[in-house]
Short mmCIF file of the C-alpha atoms (twelve columns), coordinates in Angstrom:
data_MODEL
# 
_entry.id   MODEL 
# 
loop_
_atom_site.group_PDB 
_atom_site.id 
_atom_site.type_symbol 
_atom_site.label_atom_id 
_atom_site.label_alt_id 
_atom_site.label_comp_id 
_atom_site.label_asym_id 
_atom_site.label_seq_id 
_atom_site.Cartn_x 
_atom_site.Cartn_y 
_atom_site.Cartn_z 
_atom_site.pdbx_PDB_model_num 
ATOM 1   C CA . UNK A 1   -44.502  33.157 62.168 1 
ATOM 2   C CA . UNK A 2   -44.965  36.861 63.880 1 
ATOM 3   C CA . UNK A 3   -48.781  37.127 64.070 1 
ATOM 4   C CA . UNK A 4   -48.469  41.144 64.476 1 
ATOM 5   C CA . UNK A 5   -45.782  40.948 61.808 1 
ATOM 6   C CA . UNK A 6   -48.076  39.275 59.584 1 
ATOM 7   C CA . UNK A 7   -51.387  41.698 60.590 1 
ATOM 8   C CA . UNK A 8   -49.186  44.693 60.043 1 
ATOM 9   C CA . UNK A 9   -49.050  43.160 56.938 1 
ATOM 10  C CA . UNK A 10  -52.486  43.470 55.967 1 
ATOM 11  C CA . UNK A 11  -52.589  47.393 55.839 1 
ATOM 12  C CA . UNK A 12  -56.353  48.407 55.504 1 
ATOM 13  C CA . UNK A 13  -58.368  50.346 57.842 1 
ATOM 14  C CA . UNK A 14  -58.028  50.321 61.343 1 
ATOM 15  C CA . UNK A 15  -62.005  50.772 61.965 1 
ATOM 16  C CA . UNK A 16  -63.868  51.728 59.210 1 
ATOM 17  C CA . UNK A 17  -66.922  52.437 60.749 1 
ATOM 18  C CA . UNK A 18  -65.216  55.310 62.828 1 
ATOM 19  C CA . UNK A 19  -64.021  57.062 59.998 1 
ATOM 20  C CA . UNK A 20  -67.191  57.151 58.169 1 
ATOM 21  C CA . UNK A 21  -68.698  58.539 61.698 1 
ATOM 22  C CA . UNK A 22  -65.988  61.277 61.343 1 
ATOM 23  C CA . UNK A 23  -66.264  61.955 57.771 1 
ATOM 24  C CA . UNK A 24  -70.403  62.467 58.408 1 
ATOM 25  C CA . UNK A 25  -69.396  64.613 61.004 1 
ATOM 26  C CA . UNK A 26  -67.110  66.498 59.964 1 
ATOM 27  C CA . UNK A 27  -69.500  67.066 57.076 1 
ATOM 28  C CA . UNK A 28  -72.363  68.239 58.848 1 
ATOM 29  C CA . UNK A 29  -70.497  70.383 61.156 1 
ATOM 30  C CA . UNK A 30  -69.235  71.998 58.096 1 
ATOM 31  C CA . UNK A 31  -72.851  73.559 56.922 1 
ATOM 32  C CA . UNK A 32  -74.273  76.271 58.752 1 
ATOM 33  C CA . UNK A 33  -77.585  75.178 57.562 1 
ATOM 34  C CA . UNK A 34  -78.845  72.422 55.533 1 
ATOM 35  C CA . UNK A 35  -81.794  73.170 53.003 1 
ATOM 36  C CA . UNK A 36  -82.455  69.888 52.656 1 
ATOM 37  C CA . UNK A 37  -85.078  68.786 55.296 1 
ATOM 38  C CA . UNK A 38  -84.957  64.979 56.261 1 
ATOM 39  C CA . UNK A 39  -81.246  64.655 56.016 1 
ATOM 40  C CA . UNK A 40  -81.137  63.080 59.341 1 
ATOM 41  C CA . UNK A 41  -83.823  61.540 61.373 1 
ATOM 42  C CA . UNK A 42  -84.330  63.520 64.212 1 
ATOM 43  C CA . UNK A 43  -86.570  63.603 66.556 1 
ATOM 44  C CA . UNK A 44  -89.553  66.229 65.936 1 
ATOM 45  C CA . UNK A 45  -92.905  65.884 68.390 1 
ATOM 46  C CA . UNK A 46  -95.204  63.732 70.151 1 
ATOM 47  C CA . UNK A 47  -98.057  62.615 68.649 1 
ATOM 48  C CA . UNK A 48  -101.264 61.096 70.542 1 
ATOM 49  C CA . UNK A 49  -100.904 57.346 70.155 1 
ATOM 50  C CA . UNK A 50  -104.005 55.853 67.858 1 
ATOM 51  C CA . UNK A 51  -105.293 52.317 68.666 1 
ATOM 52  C CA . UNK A 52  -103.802 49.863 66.307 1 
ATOM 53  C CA . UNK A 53  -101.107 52.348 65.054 1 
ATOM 54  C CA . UNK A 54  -97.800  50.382 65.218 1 
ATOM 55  C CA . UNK A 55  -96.306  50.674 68.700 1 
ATOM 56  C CA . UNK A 56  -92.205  50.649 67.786 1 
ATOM 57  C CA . UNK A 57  -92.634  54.602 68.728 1 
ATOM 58  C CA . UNK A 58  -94.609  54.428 71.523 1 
ATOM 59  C CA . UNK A 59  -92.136  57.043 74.020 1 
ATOM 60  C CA . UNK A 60  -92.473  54.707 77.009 1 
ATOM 61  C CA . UNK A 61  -91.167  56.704 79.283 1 
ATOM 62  C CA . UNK A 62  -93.082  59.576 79.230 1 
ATOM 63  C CA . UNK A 63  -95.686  57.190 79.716 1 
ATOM 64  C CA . UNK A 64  -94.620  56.164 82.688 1 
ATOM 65  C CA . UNK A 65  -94.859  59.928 83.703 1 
ATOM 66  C CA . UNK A 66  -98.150  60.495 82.203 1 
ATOM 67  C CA . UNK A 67  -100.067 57.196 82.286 1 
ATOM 68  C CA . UNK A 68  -100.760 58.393 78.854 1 
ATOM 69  C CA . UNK A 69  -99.680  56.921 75.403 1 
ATOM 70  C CA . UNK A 70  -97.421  59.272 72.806 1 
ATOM 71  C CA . UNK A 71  -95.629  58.424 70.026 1 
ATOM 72  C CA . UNK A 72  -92.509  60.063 68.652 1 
ATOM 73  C CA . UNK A 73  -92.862  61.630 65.486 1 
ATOM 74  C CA . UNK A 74  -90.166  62.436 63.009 1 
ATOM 75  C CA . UNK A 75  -88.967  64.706 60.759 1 
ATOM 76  C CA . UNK A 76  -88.383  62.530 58.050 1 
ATOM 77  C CA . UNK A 77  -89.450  58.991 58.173 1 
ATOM 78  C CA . UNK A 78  -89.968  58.028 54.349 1 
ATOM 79  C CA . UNK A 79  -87.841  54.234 53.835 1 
ATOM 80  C CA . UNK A 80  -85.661  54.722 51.370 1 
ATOM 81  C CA . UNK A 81  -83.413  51.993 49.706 1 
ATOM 82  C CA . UNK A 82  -80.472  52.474 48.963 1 
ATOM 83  C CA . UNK A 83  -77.681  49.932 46.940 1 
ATOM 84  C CA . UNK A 84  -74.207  50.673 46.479 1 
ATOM 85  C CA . UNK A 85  -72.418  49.324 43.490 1 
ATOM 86  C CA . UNK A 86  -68.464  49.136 43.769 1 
ATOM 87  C CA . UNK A 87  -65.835  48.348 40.669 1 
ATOM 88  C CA . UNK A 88  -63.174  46.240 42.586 1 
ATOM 89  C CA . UNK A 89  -61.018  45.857 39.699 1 
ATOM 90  C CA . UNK A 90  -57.047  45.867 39.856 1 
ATOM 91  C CA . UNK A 91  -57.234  49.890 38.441 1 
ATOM 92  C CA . UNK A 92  -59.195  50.600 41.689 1 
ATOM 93  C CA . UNK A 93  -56.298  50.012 43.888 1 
ATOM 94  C CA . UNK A 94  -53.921  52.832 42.532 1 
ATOM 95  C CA . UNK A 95  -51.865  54.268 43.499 1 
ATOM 96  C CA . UNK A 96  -50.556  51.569 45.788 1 
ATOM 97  C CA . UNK A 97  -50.813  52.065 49.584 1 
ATOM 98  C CA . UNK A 98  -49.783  49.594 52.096 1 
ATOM 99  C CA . UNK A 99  -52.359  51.497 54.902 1 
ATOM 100 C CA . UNK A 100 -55.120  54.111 55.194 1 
ATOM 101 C CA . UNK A 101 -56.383  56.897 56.329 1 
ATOM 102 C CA . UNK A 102 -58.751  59.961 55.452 1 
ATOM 103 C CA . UNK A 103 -55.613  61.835 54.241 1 
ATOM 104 C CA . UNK A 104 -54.303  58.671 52.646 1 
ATOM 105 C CA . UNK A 105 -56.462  57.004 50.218 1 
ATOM 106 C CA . UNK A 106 -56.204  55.110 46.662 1 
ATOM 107 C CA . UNK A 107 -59.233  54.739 44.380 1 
ATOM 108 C CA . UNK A 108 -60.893  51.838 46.445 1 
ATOM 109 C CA . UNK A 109 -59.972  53.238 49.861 1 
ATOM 110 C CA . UNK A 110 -62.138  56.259 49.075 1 
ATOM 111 C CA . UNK A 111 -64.838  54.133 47.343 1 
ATOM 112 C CA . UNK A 112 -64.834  52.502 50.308 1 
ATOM 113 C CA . UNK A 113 -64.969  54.739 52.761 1 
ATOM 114 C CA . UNK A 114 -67.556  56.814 50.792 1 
ATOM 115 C CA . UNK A 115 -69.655  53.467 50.694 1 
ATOM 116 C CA . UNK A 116 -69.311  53.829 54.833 1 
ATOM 117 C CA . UNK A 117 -70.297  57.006 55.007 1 
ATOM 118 C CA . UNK A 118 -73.282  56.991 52.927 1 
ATOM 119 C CA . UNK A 119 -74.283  53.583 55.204 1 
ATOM 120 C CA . UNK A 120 -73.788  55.291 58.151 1 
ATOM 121 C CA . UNK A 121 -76.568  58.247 57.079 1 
ATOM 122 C CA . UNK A 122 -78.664  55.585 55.881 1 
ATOM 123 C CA . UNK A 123 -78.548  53.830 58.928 1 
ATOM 124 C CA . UNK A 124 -79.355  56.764 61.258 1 
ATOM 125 C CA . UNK A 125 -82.592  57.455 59.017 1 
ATOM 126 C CA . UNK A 126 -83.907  53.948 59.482 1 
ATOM 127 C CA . UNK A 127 -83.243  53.314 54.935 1 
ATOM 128 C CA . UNK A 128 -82.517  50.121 53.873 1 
ATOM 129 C CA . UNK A 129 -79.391  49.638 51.656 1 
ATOM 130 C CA . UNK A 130 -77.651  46.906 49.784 1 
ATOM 131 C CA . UNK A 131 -74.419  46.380 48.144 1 
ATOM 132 C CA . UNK A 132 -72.743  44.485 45.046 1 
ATOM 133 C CA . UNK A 133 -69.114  44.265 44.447 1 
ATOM 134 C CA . UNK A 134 -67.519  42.671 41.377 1 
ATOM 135 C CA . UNK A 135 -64.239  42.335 39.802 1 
ATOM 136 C CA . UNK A 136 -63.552  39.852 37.297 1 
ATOM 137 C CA . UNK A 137 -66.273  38.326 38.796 1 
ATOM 138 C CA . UNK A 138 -69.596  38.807 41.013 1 
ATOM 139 C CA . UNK A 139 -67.702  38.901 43.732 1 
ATOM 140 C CA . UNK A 140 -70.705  39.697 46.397 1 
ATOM 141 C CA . UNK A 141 -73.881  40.573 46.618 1 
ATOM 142 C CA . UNK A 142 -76.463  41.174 49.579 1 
ATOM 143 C CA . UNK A 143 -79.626  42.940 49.011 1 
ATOM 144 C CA . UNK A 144 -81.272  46.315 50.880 1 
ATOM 145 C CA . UNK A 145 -81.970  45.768 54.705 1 
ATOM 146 C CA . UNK A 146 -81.533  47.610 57.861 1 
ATOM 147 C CA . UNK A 147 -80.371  45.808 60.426 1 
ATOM 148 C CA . UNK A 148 -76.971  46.593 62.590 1 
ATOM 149 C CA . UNK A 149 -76.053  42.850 61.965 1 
ATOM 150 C CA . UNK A 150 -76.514  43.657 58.057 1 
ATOM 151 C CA . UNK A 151 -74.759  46.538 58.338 1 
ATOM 152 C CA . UNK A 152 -72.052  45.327 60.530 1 
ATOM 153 C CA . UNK A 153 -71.825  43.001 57.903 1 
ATOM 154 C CA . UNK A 154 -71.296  45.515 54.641 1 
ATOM 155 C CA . UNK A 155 -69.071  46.865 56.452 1 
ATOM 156 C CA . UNK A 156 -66.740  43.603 56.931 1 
ATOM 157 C CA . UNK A 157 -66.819  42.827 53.092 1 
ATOM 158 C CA . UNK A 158 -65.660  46.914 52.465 1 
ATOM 159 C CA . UNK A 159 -62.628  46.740 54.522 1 
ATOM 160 C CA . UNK A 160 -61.994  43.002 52.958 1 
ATOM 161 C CA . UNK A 161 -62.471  44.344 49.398 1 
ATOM 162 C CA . UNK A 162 -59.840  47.370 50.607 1 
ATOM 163 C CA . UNK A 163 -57.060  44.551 51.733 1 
ATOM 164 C CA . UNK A 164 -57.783  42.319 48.794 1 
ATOM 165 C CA . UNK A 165 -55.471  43.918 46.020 1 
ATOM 166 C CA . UNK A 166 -56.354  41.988 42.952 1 
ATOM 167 C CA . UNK A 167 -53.484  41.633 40.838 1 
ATOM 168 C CA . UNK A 168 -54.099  41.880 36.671 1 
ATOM 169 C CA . UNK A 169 -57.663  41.592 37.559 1 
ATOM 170 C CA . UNK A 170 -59.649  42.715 34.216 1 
ATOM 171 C CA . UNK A 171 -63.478  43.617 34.191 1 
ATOM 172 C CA . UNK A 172 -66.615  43.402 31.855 1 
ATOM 173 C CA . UNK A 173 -68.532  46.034 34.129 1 
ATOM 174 C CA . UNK A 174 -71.650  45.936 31.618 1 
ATOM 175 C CA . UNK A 175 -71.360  41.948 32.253 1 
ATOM 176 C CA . UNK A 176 -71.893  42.515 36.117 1 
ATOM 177 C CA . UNK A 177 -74.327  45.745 35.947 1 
ATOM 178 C CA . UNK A 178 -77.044  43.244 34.073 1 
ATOM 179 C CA . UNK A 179 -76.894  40.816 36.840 1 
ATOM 180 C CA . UNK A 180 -77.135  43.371 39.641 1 
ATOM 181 C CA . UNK A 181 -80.107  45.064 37.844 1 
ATOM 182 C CA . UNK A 182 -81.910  41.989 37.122 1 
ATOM 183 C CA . UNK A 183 -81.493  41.834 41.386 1 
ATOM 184 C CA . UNK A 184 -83.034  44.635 42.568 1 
ATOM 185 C CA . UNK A 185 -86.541  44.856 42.229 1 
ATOM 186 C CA . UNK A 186 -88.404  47.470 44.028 1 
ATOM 187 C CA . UNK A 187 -87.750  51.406 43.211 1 
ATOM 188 C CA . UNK A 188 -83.918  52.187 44.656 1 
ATOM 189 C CA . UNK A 189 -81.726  54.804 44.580 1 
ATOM 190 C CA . UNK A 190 -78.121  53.008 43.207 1 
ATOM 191 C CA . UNK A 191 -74.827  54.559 43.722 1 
ATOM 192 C CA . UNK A 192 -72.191  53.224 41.813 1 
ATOM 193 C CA . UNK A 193 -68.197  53.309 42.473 1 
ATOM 194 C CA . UNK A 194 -66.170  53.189 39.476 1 
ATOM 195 C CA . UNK A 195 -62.917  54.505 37.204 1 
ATOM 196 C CA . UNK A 196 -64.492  53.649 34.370 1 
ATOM 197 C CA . UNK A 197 -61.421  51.741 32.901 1 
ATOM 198 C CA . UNK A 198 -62.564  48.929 30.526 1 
ATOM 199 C CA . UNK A 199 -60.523  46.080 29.592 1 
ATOM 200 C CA . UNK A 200 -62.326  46.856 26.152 1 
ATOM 201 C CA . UNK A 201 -63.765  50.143 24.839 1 
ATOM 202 C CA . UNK A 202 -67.566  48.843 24.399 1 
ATOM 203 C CA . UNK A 203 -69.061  51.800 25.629 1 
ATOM 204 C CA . UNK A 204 -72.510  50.981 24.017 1 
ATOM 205 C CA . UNK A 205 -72.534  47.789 25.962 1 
ATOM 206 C CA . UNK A 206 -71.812  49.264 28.682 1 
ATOM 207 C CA . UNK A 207 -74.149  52.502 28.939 1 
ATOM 208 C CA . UNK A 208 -77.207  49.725 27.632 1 
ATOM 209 C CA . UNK A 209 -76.021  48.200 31.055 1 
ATOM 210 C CA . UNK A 210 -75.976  51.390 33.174 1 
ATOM 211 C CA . UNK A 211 -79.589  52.275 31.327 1 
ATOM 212 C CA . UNK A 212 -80.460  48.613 32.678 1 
ATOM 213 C CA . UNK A 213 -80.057  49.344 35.886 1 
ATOM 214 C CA . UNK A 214 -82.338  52.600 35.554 1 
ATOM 215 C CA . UNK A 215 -85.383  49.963 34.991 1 
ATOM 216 C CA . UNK A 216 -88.160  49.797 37.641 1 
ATOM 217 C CA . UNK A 217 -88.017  53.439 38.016 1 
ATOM 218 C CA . UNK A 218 -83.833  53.196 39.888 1 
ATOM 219 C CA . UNK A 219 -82.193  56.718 40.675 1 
ATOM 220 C CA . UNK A 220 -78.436  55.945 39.192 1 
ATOM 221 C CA . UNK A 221 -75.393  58.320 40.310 1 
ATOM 222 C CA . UNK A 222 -72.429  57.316 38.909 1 
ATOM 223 C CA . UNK A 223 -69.072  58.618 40.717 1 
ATOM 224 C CA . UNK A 224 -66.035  58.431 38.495 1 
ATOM 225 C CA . UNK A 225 -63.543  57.461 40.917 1 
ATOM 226 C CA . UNK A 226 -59.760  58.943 39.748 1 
ATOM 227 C CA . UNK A 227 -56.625  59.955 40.956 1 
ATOM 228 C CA . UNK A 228 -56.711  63.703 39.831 1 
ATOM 229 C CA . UNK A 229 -52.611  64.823 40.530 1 
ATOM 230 C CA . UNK A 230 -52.005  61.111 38.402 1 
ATOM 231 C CA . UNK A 231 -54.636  60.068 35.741 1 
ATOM 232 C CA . UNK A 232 -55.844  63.334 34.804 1 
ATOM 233 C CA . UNK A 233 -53.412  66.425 35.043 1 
ATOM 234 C CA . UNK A 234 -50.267  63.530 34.807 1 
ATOM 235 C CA . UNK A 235 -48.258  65.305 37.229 1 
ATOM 236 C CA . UNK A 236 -45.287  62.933 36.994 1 
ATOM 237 C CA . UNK A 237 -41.612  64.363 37.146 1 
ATOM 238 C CA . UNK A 238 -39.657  63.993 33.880 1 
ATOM 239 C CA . UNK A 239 -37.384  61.220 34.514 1 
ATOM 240 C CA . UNK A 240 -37.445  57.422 32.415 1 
ATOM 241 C CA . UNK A 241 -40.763  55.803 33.960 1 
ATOM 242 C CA . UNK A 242 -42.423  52.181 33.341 1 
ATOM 243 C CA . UNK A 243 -46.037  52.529 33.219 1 
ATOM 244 C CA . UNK A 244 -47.642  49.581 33.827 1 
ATOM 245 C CA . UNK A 245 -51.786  48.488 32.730 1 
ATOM 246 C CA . UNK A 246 -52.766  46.951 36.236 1 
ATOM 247 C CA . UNK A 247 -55.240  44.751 34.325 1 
ATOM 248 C CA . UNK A 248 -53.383  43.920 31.189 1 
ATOM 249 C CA . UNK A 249 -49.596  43.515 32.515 1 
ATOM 250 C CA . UNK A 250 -49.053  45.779 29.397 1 
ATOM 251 C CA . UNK A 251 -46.302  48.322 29.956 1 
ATOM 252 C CA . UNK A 252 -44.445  50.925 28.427 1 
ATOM 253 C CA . UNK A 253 -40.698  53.338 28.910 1 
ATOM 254 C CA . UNK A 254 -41.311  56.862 28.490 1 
ATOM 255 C CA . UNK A 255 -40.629  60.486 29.433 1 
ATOM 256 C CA . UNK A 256 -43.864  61.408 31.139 1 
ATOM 257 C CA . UNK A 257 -43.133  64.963 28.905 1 
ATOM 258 C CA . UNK A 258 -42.799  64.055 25.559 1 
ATOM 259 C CA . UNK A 259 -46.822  62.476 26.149 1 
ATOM 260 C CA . UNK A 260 -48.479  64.723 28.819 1 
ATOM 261 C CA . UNK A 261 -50.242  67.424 26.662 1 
ATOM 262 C CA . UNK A 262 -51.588  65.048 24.550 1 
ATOM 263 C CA . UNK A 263 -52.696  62.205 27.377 1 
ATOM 264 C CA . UNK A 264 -54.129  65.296 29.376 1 
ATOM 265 C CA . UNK A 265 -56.461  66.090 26.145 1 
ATOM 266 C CA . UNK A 266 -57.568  62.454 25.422 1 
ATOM 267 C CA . UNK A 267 -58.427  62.333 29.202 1 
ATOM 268 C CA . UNK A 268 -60.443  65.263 29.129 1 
ATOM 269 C CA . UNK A 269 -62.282  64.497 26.231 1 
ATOM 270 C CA . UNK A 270 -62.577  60.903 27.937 1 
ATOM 271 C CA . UNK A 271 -64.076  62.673 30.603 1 
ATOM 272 C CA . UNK A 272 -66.272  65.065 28.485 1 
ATOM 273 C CA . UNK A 273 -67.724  62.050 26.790 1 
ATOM 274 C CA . UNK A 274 -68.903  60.173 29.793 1 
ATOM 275 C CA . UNK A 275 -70.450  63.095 31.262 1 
ATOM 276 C CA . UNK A 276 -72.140  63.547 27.780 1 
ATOM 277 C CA . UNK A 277 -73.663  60.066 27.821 1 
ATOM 278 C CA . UNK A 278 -74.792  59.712 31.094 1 
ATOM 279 C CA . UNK A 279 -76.770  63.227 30.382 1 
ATOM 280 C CA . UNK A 280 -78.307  61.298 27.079 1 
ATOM 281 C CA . UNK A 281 -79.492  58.498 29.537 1 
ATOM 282 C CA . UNK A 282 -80.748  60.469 32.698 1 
ATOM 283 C CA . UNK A 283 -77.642  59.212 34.522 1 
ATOM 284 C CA . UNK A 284 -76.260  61.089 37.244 1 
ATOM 285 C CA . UNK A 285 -72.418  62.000 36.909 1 
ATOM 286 C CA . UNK A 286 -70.481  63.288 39.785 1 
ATOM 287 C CA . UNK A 287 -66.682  63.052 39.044 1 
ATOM 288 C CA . UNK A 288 -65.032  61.934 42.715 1 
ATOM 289 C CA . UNK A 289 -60.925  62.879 42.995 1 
ATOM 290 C CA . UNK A 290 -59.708  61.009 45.430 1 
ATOM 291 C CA . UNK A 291 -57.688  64.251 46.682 1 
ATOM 292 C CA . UNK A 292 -60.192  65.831 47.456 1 
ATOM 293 C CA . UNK A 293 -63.027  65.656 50.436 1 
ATOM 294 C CA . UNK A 294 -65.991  63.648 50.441 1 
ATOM 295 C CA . UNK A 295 -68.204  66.751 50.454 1 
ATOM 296 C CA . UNK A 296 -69.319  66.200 46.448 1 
ATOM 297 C CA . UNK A 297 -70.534  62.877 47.722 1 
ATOM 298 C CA . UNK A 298 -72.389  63.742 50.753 1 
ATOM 299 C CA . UNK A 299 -73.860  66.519 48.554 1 
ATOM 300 C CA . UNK A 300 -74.930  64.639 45.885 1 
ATOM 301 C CA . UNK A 301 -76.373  62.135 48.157 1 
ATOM 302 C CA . UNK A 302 -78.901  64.642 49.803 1 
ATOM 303 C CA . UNK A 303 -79.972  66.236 47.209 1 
ATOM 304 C CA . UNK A 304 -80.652  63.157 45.128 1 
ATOM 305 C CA . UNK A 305 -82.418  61.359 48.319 1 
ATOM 306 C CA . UNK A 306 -84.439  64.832 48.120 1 
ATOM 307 C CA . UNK A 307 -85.705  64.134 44.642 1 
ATOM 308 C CA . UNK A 308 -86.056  60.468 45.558 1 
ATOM 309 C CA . UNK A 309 -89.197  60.758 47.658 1 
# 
């Protein structure tokens, strides 16, 4: 067996905790002025040090200059926590890519690397943050901490849920949503990664899901995950196609013509509808096109972590 042969094979990121670095950055450096204050944790002042105040800010070496004790105070140092919900179902690995990159992304790719890049904010402002995957299954679960091992770790089981290409892989998401609320206890803000393709059309079962995980006072943001060139404008060229259900196996030989205008209008009213219903239950709906930047999601997480506190 060729080893490299075979790890070529594999296709995934290359490191996806540098890419989320770059995507923050890139991000940031973007804005010629945030108005949101606390986005990142930087340093603000010293502060006189108070017997019995906790000493993990003591500035210890200014106190070896001073023989006096200061702590360093920040701009923003409310904990928040923070779990990330992703739909690893076989839909979420269109189109089919056999390697990554910021410019080269399928549905999970991005949730994935969105995932990062929200983790890597959250771990330069000291939050806590969690993360549930599922599929046909619960495929993982670990709950909100802070640690570089934890994190180190979250970020292992996003690059192995990038390379693990479930095939015909169906999903119950209201099934899953109920056990991952009934998990998080304490007051969280909950992102949640998804296409919002059902293997059935239950959509009360699955909004009385997504208004589950709202209990205990939860923030929920919902980003609809979707190819925009593909599953909503259709942008296929006219010639005899097989389009196969990912899920289901289920295909079908058309013309991509003689169906466009009217799949483009039952996807927009698709559309309309969930953005309707997650209004009715105080859900936030961001739609996320995988062709585009990760701006929307950067955005929406700073000004939700604003309303958080």
């Amino acid at each position: 067996m060729d080893l490299q042969q075979e790890l070529n094979k594999t296709g995934g990121f290359k490191n996806l905790e540098l890419l989320a670095k770059q995507v923050v950055e890139g991000f940031i450096a973007g804005m010629h002025k945030s108005p949101f204050h606390g986005f990142s944790a930087e340093f603000a002042e010293h502060k006189i040090y108070n017997q019995g105040e906790s000493t993990k800010h003591i500035d210890w070496k200014l106190y070896a200059k001073t023989d006096k004790l200061f702590t360093k105070r920040y701009d923003e140092e409310t904990n928040l926590r923070c779990h990330l919900i992703v739909d690893n179902s076989s839909s979420m690995h269109f189109p089919k890519l056999s390697s990554f990159s910021i410019d080269s992304l399928n549905k999970i790719a991005f949730s994935a690397l969105a995932s990062a890049s929200l983790m890597h904010i959250l771990k330069k402002q000291r939050d806590a943050v969690g993360l549930s995957i599922y599929s046909d299954a619960y495929d993982y679960y670990a709950p909100e901490k802070g640690s570089e091992r934890h994190h180190q770790m979250l970020l292992h089981q996003l690059s192995d849920m990038v390379n693990s290409r479930p095939l015909n892989k169906q999903t119950e998401t209201y099934t899953y949503l109920h056990q991952i609320a009934e998990k998080i206890h304490r007051r969280s803000l909950i992102f949640f990664f998804t296409d919002m393709f059902q293997t059935s059309t239950d959509e009360v079962k699955l909004f009385e899901a997504l208004r589950h995980l709202k209990h205990n006072k939860h923030e929920v943001v919902l980003f609809h995950i979707f190819d925009g060139k593909k599953e909503l404008e259709f942008d296929f060229d006219n010639t005899p196609k097989r389009f196969i259900d990912v899920e289901t196996g289920e295909y079908i030989n058309l013309y991509p013509d003689s169906i466009k205008d009217d799949y483009e209008t039952s996807v927009k009213k698709y559309f309309n509808d969930i953005r309707l219903k997650c209004g009715q239950y105080q859900i936030k709906y961001v739609e996320a096109d995988i062709n585009k930047d990760f701006d929307k999601i950067l955005t929406t997480y700073m000004i939700e972590r604003h309303r958080f506190a």
